[in-house]
């Protein structure tokens, strides 16, 4: 169960399913809807640093599915996860309380290949290939958290694929991954005040990524370099 409380209203005409966070269905079939618009707190759905990996995976997915866009808030704490978080639409903000304060710690239980993706479907985890095309994703952001891999083998921290029009990583620390981030086919995306630490390989940029900006980002103790510009496709106007 999630953290209770909040303001709810009764919606007699709703047929929404009980998600244990935004919509609660009573034994008599009455639906109570949380009075929040385009905002979800993962703890409403049961996420907590004391919970199991499976419980946190389910809670993060429910929070993501409860709103079509808006803020998904992750309060302070360390959350163990083994399924990737997919923000594969425009207008999402995954927001914590700060690096080392909100920590998403990923394990390899589900064969995880990516921690968080902003991906319109162009990137294929299984084959690690990118195909340019499809509708781009705009204004989806990841903010104020650490993204940590407990099992870095063959895994990527963050994937931006066709993540354009002000998609960004803001004040994010990425630690312990095989590849900390991949930026493919992403125009006008940004990394602001991020810390890239103790990853095996450099961040990778390529496949028609243009006007990409790093602002006040630190790359520290990454074994094989900081940034790799991949040969496939072209990259233009990268600002660092």
PDB file of C-alpha atoms in Angstrom:
ATOM      1  CA  UNK A   1       0.000   0.000   0.000  1.00  0.00           C
ATOM      2  CA  UNK A   2       1.042   3.579  -0.583  1.00  0.00           C
ATOM      3  CA  UNK A   3       1.191   6.563   1.728  1.00  0.00           C
ATOM      4  CA  UNK A   4      -2.333   7.726   2.524  1.00  0.00           C
ATOM      5  CA  UNK A   5      -3.754  11.201   2.927  1.00  0.00           C
ATOM      6  CA  UNK A   6      -4.579  13.911   0.472  1.00  0.00           C
ATOM      7  CA  UNK A   7      -7.765  15.419  -0.909  1.00  0.00           C
ATOM      8  CA  UNK A   8     -10.059  13.162  -2.966  1.00  0.00           C
ATOM      9  CA  UNK A   9     -13.367  13.770  -4.704  1.00  0.00           C
ATOM     10  CA  UNK A  10     -16.073  11.288  -5.603  1.00  0.00           C
ATOM     11  CA  UNK A  11     -16.667  10.660  -9.303  1.00  0.00           C
ATOM     12  CA  UNK A  12     -19.813   8.578  -9.807  1.00  0.00           C
ATOM     13  CA  UNK A  13     -19.399   8.538 -13.574  1.00  0.00           C
ATOM     14  CA  UNK A  14     -15.829   7.236 -13.577  1.00  0.00           C
ATOM     15  CA  UNK A  15     -14.957   3.713 -14.668  1.00  0.00           C
ATOM     16  CA  UNK A  16     -11.262   4.070 -13.824  1.00  0.00           C
ATOM     17  CA  UNK A  17      -9.471   1.117 -12.268  1.00  0.00           C
ATOM     18  CA  UNK A  18      -8.114   1.222  -8.735  1.00  0.00           C
ATOM     19  CA  UNK A  19      -4.411   2.133  -8.970  1.00  0.00           C
ATOM     20  CA  UNK A  20      -3.947   2.529  -5.203  1.00  0.00           C
ATOM     21  CA  UNK A  21      -2.650   6.035  -5.659  1.00  0.00           C
ATOM     22  CA  UNK A  22      -4.788   8.416  -7.708  1.00  0.00           C
ATOM     23  CA  UNK A  23      -7.967   6.323  -8.032  1.00  0.00           C
ATOM     24  CA  UNK A  24      -9.378   4.332  -5.123  1.00  0.00           C
ATOM     25  CA  UNK A  25     -12.400   2.064  -5.652  1.00  0.00           C
ATOM     26  CA  UNK A  26     -14.460   1.142  -2.597  1.00  0.00           C
ATOM     27  CA  UNK A  27     -16.054  -2.264  -1.995  1.00  0.00           C
ATOM     28  CA  UNK A  28     -19.314  -0.796  -3.234  1.00  0.00           C
ATOM     29  CA  UNK A  29     -17.777   0.378  -6.501  1.00  0.00           C
ATOM     30  CA  UNK A  30     -17.584   4.102  -5.688  1.00  0.00           C
ATOM     31  CA  UNK A  31     -14.522   5.833  -7.115  1.00  0.00           C
ATOM     32  CA  UNK A  32     -12.531   8.409  -5.224  1.00  0.00           C
ATOM     33  CA  UNK A  33     -10.109  10.462  -7.348  1.00  0.00           C
ATOM     34  CA  UNK A  34      -7.149  12.302  -5.844  1.00  0.00           C
ATOM     35  CA  UNK A  35      -7.487  16.043  -6.379  1.00  0.00           C
ATOM     36  CA  UNK A  36      -4.156  16.496  -8.166  1.00  0.00           C
ATOM     37  CA  UNK A  37      -3.739  17.262 -11.835  1.00  0.00           C
ATOM     38  CA  UNK A  38      -0.732  16.069 -13.831  1.00  0.00           C
ATOM     39  CA  UNK A  39       1.204  15.256 -10.658  1.00  0.00           C
ATOM     40  CA  UNK A  40       2.061  11.910  -9.098  1.00  0.00           C
ATOM     41  CA  UNK A  41       4.150  11.021  -6.057  1.00  0.00           C
ATOM     42  CA  UNK A  42       5.682   7.534  -6.276  1.00  0.00           C
ATOM     43  CA  UNK A  43       5.069   6.994  -2.559  1.00  0.00           C
ATOM     44  CA  UNK A  44       1.304   7.184  -3.157  1.00  0.00           C
ATOM     45  CA  UNK A  45       1.671   3.920  -5.058  1.00  0.00           C
ATOM     46  CA  UNK A  46       3.832   2.191  -2.458  1.00  0.00           C
ATOM     47  CA  UNK A  47       7.407   3.140  -3.355  1.00  0.00           C
ATOM     48  CA  UNK A  48       9.695   3.442  -0.332  1.00  0.00           C
ATOM     49  CA  UNK A  49      13.330   2.765   0.499  1.00  0.00           C
ATOM     50  CA  UNK A  50      12.195  -0.065   2.790  1.00  0.00           C
ATOM     51  CA  UNK A  51      10.227  -1.817   0.023  1.00  0.00           C
ATOM     52  CA  UNK A  52      11.372  -4.702  -2.150  1.00  0.00           C
ATOM     53  CA  UNK A  53      12.646  -4.224  -5.689  1.00  0.00           C
ATOM     54  CA  UNK A  54       9.435  -5.693  -7.121  1.00  0.00           C
ATOM     55  CA  UNK A  55       7.257  -3.359  -5.024  1.00  0.00           C
ATOM     56  CA  UNK A  56       9.226  -0.297  -6.100  1.00  0.00           C
ATOM     57  CA  UNK A  57       9.193  -1.362  -9.763  1.00  0.00           C
ATOM     58  CA  UNK A  58       5.393  -1.662  -9.621  1.00  0.00           C
ATOM     59  CA  UNK A  59       4.974   1.659  -7.809  1.00  0.00           C
ATOM     60  CA  UNK A  60       7.096   3.628 -10.282  1.00  0.00           C
ATOM     61  CA  UNK A  61       5.229   2.104 -13.217  1.00  0.00           C
ATOM     62  CA  UNK A  62       1.848   2.924 -11.647  1.00  0.00           C
ATOM     63  CA  UNK A  63       2.910   6.517 -10.993  1.00  0.00           C
ATOM     64  CA  UNK A  64       4.056   6.888 -14.602  1.00  0.00           C
ATOM     65  CA  UNK A  65       0.823   5.410 -15.955  1.00  0.00           C
ATOM     66  CA  UNK A  66      -1.409   7.544 -13.723  1.00  0.00           C
ATOM     67  CA  UNK A  67      -0.780  10.788 -15.635  1.00  0.00           C
ATOM     68  CA  UNK A  68      -0.433  11.498 -19.385  1.00  0.00           C
ATOM     69  CA  UNK A  69       2.246  14.144 -18.657  1.00  0.00           C
ATOM     70  CA  UNK A  70       3.390  16.272 -15.729  1.00  0.00           C
ATOM     71  CA  UNK A  71       5.540  15.777 -12.631  1.00  0.00           C
ATOM     72  CA  UNK A  72       6.435  12.370 -11.203  1.00  0.00           C
ATOM     73  CA  UNK A  73       7.911  13.227  -7.811  1.00  0.00           C
ATOM     74  CA  UNK A  74      10.393  10.939  -6.042  1.00  0.00           C
ATOM     75  CA  UNK A  75      10.998  12.087  -2.428  1.00  0.00           C
ATOM     76  CA  UNK A  76      14.288  11.705  -0.617  1.00  0.00           C
ATOM     77  CA  UNK A  77      15.490   8.138  -0.098  1.00  0.00           C
ATOM     78  CA  UNK A  78      17.200   5.286  -1.913  1.00  0.00           C
ATOM     79  CA  UNK A  79      14.846   3.243  -4.094  1.00  0.00           C
ATOM     80  CA  UNK A  80      15.971  -0.191  -5.310  1.00  0.00           C
ATOM     81  CA  UNK A  81      14.707  -0.982  -8.820  1.00  0.00           C
ATOM     82  CA  UNK A  82      15.260  -3.584 -11.523  1.00  0.00           C
ATOM     83  CA  UNK A  83      12.977  -2.382 -14.341  1.00  0.00           C
ATOM     84  CA  UNK A  84      13.746   0.603 -16.525  1.00  0.00           C
ATOM     85  CA  UNK A  85      11.698   3.767 -16.166  1.00  0.00           C
ATOM     86  CA  UNK A  86      10.217   4.754 -19.524  1.00  0.00           C
ATOM     87  CA  UNK A  87       9.287   8.415 -20.050  1.00  0.00           C
ATOM     88  CA  UNK A  88       8.362   7.887 -23.663  1.00  0.00           C
ATOM     89  CA  UNK A  89       6.099  10.873 -24.223  1.00  0.00           C
ATOM     90  CA  UNK A  90       6.361  14.653 -24.159  1.00  0.00           C
ATOM     91  CA  UNK A  91       5.952  16.739 -21.036  1.00  0.00           C
ATOM     92  CA  UNK A  92       7.064  14.423 -18.214  1.00  0.00           C
ATOM     93  CA  UNK A  93       9.314  15.652 -15.392  1.00  0.00           C
ATOM     94  CA  UNK A  94      10.856  12.957 -13.185  1.00  0.00           C
ATOM     95  CA  UNK A  95      11.913  15.002 -10.164  1.00  0.00           C
ATOM     96  CA  UNK A  96      13.731  14.224  -6.926  1.00  0.00           C
ATOM     97  CA  UNK A  97      15.060  16.285  -4.017  1.00  0.00           C
ATOM     98  CA  UNK A  98      18.668  16.420  -5.215  1.00  0.00           C
ATOM     99  CA  UNK A  99      21.648  14.226  -6.128  1.00  0.00           C
ATOM    100  CA  UNK A 100      22.624  11.888  -3.252  1.00  0.00           C
ATOM    101  CA  UNK A 101      19.308  12.770  -1.592  1.00  0.00           C
ATOM    102  CA  UNK A 102      16.986  11.013  -4.030  1.00  0.00           C
ATOM    103  CA  UNK A 103      18.804   7.907  -5.285  1.00  0.00           C
ATOM    104  CA  UNK A 104      17.485   5.413  -7.856  1.00  0.00           C
ATOM    105  CA  UNK A 105      19.578   2.257  -7.473  1.00  0.00           C
ATOM    106  CA  UNK A 106      19.190  -0.246 -10.299  1.00  0.00           C
ATOM    107  CA  UNK A 107      19.872  -3.983 -10.059  1.00  0.00           C
ATOM    108  CA  UNK A 108      20.116  -6.560 -12.838  1.00  0.00           C
ATOM    109  CA  UNK A 109      17.263  -8.815 -11.719  1.00  0.00           C
ATOM    110  CA  UNK A 110      15.187  -8.216 -14.854  1.00  0.00           C
ATOM    111  CA  UNK A 111      18.135  -8.205 -17.258  1.00  0.00           C
ATOM    112  CA  UNK A 112      18.002  -4.423 -17.231  1.00  0.00           C
ATOM    113  CA  UNK A 113      19.767  -2.717 -20.147  1.00  0.00           C
ATOM    114  CA  UNK A 114      18.718   0.879 -19.408  1.00  0.00           C
ATOM    115  CA  UNK A 115      17.917   2.754 -16.210  1.00  0.00           C
ATOM    116  CA  UNK A 116      15.760   5.590 -17.595  1.00  0.00           C
ATOM    117  CA  UNK A 117      14.772   6.149 -21.208  1.00  0.00           C
ATOM    118  CA  UNK A 118      13.225   9.065 -23.079  1.00  0.00           C
ATOM    119  CA  UNK A 119      12.716   7.104 -26.258  1.00  0.00           C
ATOM    120  CA  UNK A 120      10.170   7.263 -29.070  1.00  0.00           C
ATOM    121  CA  UNK A 121      10.973   3.674 -30.006  1.00  0.00           C
ATOM    122  CA  UNK A 122      14.010   4.433 -32.160  1.00  0.00           C
ATOM    123  CA  UNK A 123      16.413   2.820 -29.677  1.00  0.00           C
ATOM    124  CA  UNK A 124      16.308  -0.962 -29.300  1.00  0.00           C
ATOM    125  CA  UNK A 125      17.733  -2.149 -25.978  1.00  0.00           C
ATOM    126  CA  UNK A 126      18.034  -5.778 -26.997  1.00  0.00           C
ATOM    127  CA  UNK A 127      20.217  -5.163 -30.048  1.00  0.00           C
ATOM    128  CA  UNK A 128      21.655  -1.795 -28.967  1.00  0.00           C
ATOM    129  CA  UNK A 129      20.748  -0.246 -32.301  1.00  0.00           C
ATOM    130  CA  UNK A 130      19.176   3.095 -33.248  1.00  0.00           C
ATOM    131  CA  UNK A 131      16.911   3.792 -36.221  1.00  0.00           C
ATOM    132  CA  UNK A 132      16.239   7.440 -36.981  1.00  0.00           C
ATOM    133  CA  UNK A 133      12.565   8.269 -37.475  1.00  0.00           C
ATOM    134  CA  UNK A 134       9.231   8.713 -35.796  1.00  0.00           C
ATOM    135  CA  UNK A 135       7.744  11.565 -33.818  1.00  0.00           C
ATOM    136  CA  UNK A 136      10.118  13.348 -31.482  1.00  0.00           C
ATOM    137  CA  UNK A 137       9.594  13.778 -27.731  1.00  0.00           C
ATOM    138  CA  UNK A 138       9.611  17.305 -26.302  1.00  0.00           C
ATOM    139  CA  UNK A 139      10.135  18.925 -22.884  1.00  0.00           C
ATOM    140  CA  UNK A 140      10.589  15.717 -20.886  1.00  0.00           C
ATOM    141  CA  UNK A 141      13.095  16.223 -18.078  1.00  0.00           C
ATOM    142  CA  UNK A 142      14.943  14.259 -15.390  1.00  0.00           C
ATOM    143  CA  UNK A 143      15.882  16.418 -12.417  1.00  0.00           C
ATOM    144  CA  UNK A 144      17.565  16.415  -9.011  1.00  0.00           C
ATOM    145  CA  UNK A 145      18.534  12.797  -8.360  1.00  0.00           C
ATOM    146  CA  UNK A 146      21.269  10.175  -8.536  1.00  0.00           C
ATOM    147  CA  UNK A 147      20.924   7.303 -11.021  1.00  0.00           C
ATOM    148  CA  UNK A 148      23.129   4.469  -9.802  1.00  0.00           C
ATOM    149  CA  UNK A 149      23.860   1.003 -11.165  1.00  0.00           C
ATOM    150  CA  UNK A 150      24.585  -1.762  -8.669  1.00  0.00           C
ATOM    151  CA  UNK A 151      25.421  -4.127 -11.576  1.00  0.00           C
ATOM    152  CA  UNK A 152      26.985  -2.134 -14.428  1.00  0.00           C
ATOM    153  CA  UNK A 153      27.622  -4.944 -16.933  1.00  0.00           C
ATOM    154  CA  UNK A 154      26.172  -4.136 -20.383  1.00  0.00           C
ATOM    155  CA  UNK A 155      23.901  -1.351 -19.142  1.00  0.00           C
ATOM    156  CA  UNK A 156      23.215   2.334 -19.850  1.00  0.00           C
ATOM    157  CA  UNK A 157      22.110   4.886 -17.263  1.00  0.00           C
ATOM    158  CA  UNK A 158      20.014   7.217 -19.428  1.00  0.00           C
ATOM    159  CA  UNK A 159      18.981   6.986 -23.085  1.00  0.00           C
ATOM    160  CA  UNK A 160      17.676   9.992 -25.013  1.00  0.00           C
ATOM    161  CA  UNK A 161      16.413   8.836 -28.431  1.00  0.00           C
ATOM    162  CA  UNK A 162      14.598  11.487 -30.487  1.00  0.00           C
ATOM    163  CA  UNK A 163      14.347  13.432 -27.228  1.00  0.00           C
ATOM    164  CA  UNK A 164      14.237  16.980 -28.555  1.00  0.00           C
ATOM    165  CA  UNK A 165      12.812  20.427 -27.939  1.00  0.00           C
ATOM    166  CA  UNK A 166      14.125  21.147 -24.447  1.00  0.00           C
ATOM    167  CA  UNK A 167      14.419  17.626 -23.090  1.00  0.00           C
ATOM    168  CA  UNK A 168      17.069  17.749 -20.381  1.00  0.00           C
ATOM    169  CA  UNK A 169      18.972  16.195 -17.525  1.00  0.00           C
ATOM    170  CA  UNK A 170      19.175  18.794 -14.729  1.00  0.00           C
ATOM    171  CA  UNK A 171      21.342  18.366 -11.620  1.00  0.00           C
ATOM    172  CA  UNK A 172      21.591  14.598 -12.085  1.00  0.00           C
ATOM    173  CA  UNK A 173      24.422  12.313 -10.941  1.00  0.00           C
ATOM    174  CA  UNK A 174      24.998   9.144 -13.005  1.00  0.00           C
ATOM    175  CA  UNK A 175      27.199   6.559 -11.292  1.00  0.00           C
ATOM    176  CA  UNK A 176      28.485   3.049 -11.932  1.00  0.00           C
ATOM    177  CA  UNK A 177      27.090   2.214 -15.381  1.00  0.00           C
ATOM    178  CA  UNK A 178      28.793   0.589 -18.347  1.00  0.00           C
ATOM    179  CA  UNK A 179      27.699   3.626 -20.434  1.00  0.00           C
ATOM    180  CA  UNK A 180      26.367   6.579 -18.402  1.00  0.00           C
ATOM    181  CA  UNK A 181      24.220   8.086 -21.173  1.00  0.00           C
ATOM    182  CA  UNK A 182      23.407   7.768 -24.873  1.00  0.00           C
ATOM    183  CA  UNK A 183      22.129  10.768 -26.854  1.00  0.00           C
ATOM    184  CA  UNK A 184      20.818   9.720 -30.277  1.00  0.00           C
ATOM    185  CA  UNK A 185      18.791  11.729 -32.763  1.00  0.00           C
ATOM    186  CA  UNK A 186      18.202  14.385 -30.098  1.00  0.00           C
ATOM    187  CA  UNK A 187      18.015  18.047 -31.065  1.00  0.00           C
ATOM    188  CA  UNK A 188      18.207  20.958 -28.593  1.00  0.00           C
ATOM    189  CA  UNK A 189      18.525  18.624 -25.606  1.00  0.00           C
ATOM    190  CA  UNK A 190      20.640  19.671 -22.603  1.00  0.00           C
ATOM    191  CA  UNK A 191      22.607  18.369 -19.637  1.00  0.00           C
ATOM    192  CA  UNK A 192      22.728  21.018 -16.904  1.00  0.00           C
ATOM    193  CA  UNK A 193      25.011  20.787 -13.841  1.00  0.00           C
ATOM    194  CA  UNK A 194      25.264  16.991 -14.038  1.00  0.00           C
ATOM    195  CA  UNK A 195      27.924  14.780 -12.502  1.00  0.00           C
ATOM    196  CA  UNK A 196      29.084  11.693 -14.426  1.00  0.00           C
ATOM    197  CA  UNK A 197      31.121   9.514 -12.048  1.00  0.00           C
ATOM    198  CA  UNK A 198      32.867   6.133 -11.978  1.00  0.00           C
ATOM    199  CA  UNK A 199      31.358   4.649 -15.134  1.00  0.00           C
ATOM    200  CA  UNK A 200      33.157   2.072 -17.275  1.00  0.00           C
ATOM    201  CA  UNK A 201      32.823   3.826 -20.647  1.00  0.00           C
ATOM    202  CA  UNK A 202      32.228   7.402 -21.786  1.00  0.00           C
ATOM    203  CA  UNK A 203      28.866   8.922 -22.587  1.00  0.00           C
ATOM    204  CA  UNK A 204      27.962   8.343 -26.231  1.00  0.00           C
ATOM    205  CA  UNK A 205      26.591  10.892 -28.684  1.00  0.00           C
ATOM    206  CA  UNK A 206      25.699  10.337 -32.327  1.00  0.00           C
ATOM    207  CA  UNK A 207      23.031   9.522 -34.901  1.00  0.00           C
ATOM    208  CA  UNK A 208      22.046  13.044 -36.009  1.00  0.00           C
ATOM    209  CA  UNK A 209      22.281  14.659 -32.576  1.00  0.00           C
ATOM    210  CA  UNK A 210      22.379  18.435 -33.111  1.00  0.00           C
ATOM    211  CA  UNK A 211      22.500  21.558 -30.929  1.00  0.00           C
ATOM    212  CA  UNK A 212      23.206  19.494 -27.846  1.00  0.00           C
ATOM    213  CA  UNK A 213      24.461  21.416 -24.794  1.00  0.00           C
ATOM    214  CA  UNK A 214      26.404  20.409 -21.690  1.00  0.00           C
ATOM    215  CA  UNK A 215      26.399  23.179 -19.056  1.00  0.00           C
ATOM    216  CA  UNK A 216      28.631  22.988 -15.965  1.00  0.00           C
ATOM    217  CA  UNK A 217      28.845  19.173 -16.105  1.00  0.00           C
ATOM    218  CA  UNK A 218      31.620  17.175 -14.418  1.00  0.00           C
ATOM    219  CA  UNK A 219      33.021  13.892 -15.729  1.00  0.00           C
ATOM    220  CA  UNK A 220      35.021  12.207 -12.955  1.00  0.00           C
ATOM    221  CA  UNK A 221      36.809   8.833 -12.656  1.00  0.00           C
ATOM    222  CA  UNK A 222      35.254   7.324 -15.787  1.00  0.00           C
ATOM    223  CA  UNK A 223      37.607   4.511 -16.778  1.00  0.00           C
ATOM    224  CA  UNK A 224      37.770   4.993 -20.561  1.00  0.00           C
ATOM    225  CA  UNK A 225      37.168   8.684 -21.148  1.00  0.00           C
ATOM    226  CA  UNK A 226      34.417  11.255 -20.867  1.00  0.00           C
ATOM    227  CA  UNK A 227      32.483  11.586 -24.148  1.00  0.00           C
ATOM    228  CA  UNK A 228      32.577   9.457 -27.292  1.00  0.00           C
ATOM    229  CA  UNK A 229      31.232  10.792 -30.576  1.00  0.00           C
ATOM    230  CA  UNK A 230      30.070   7.755 -32.493  1.00  0.00           C
ATOM    231  CA  UNK A 231      30.807   7.536 -36.212  1.00  0.00           C
ATOM    232  CA  UNK A 232      27.291   6.599 -37.331  1.00  0.00           C
ATOM    233  CA  UNK A 233      25.361   9.669 -38.458  1.00  0.00           C
ATOM    234  CA  UNK A 234      26.541  13.235 -37.852  1.00  0.00           C
ATOM    235  CA  UNK A 235      26.711  15.554 -34.854  1.00  0.00           C
ATOM    236  CA  UNK A 236      26.538  19.294 -35.315  1.00  0.00           C
ATOM    237  CA  UNK A 237      26.817  22.261 -32.932  1.00  0.00           C
ATOM    238  CA  UNK A 238      27.634  20.536 -29.662  1.00  0.00           C
ATOM    239  CA  UNK A 239      28.306  23.022 -26.865  1.00  0.00           C
ATOM    240  CA  UNK A 240      30.298  22.072 -23.792  1.00  0.00           C
TER     241      UNK A 240
END
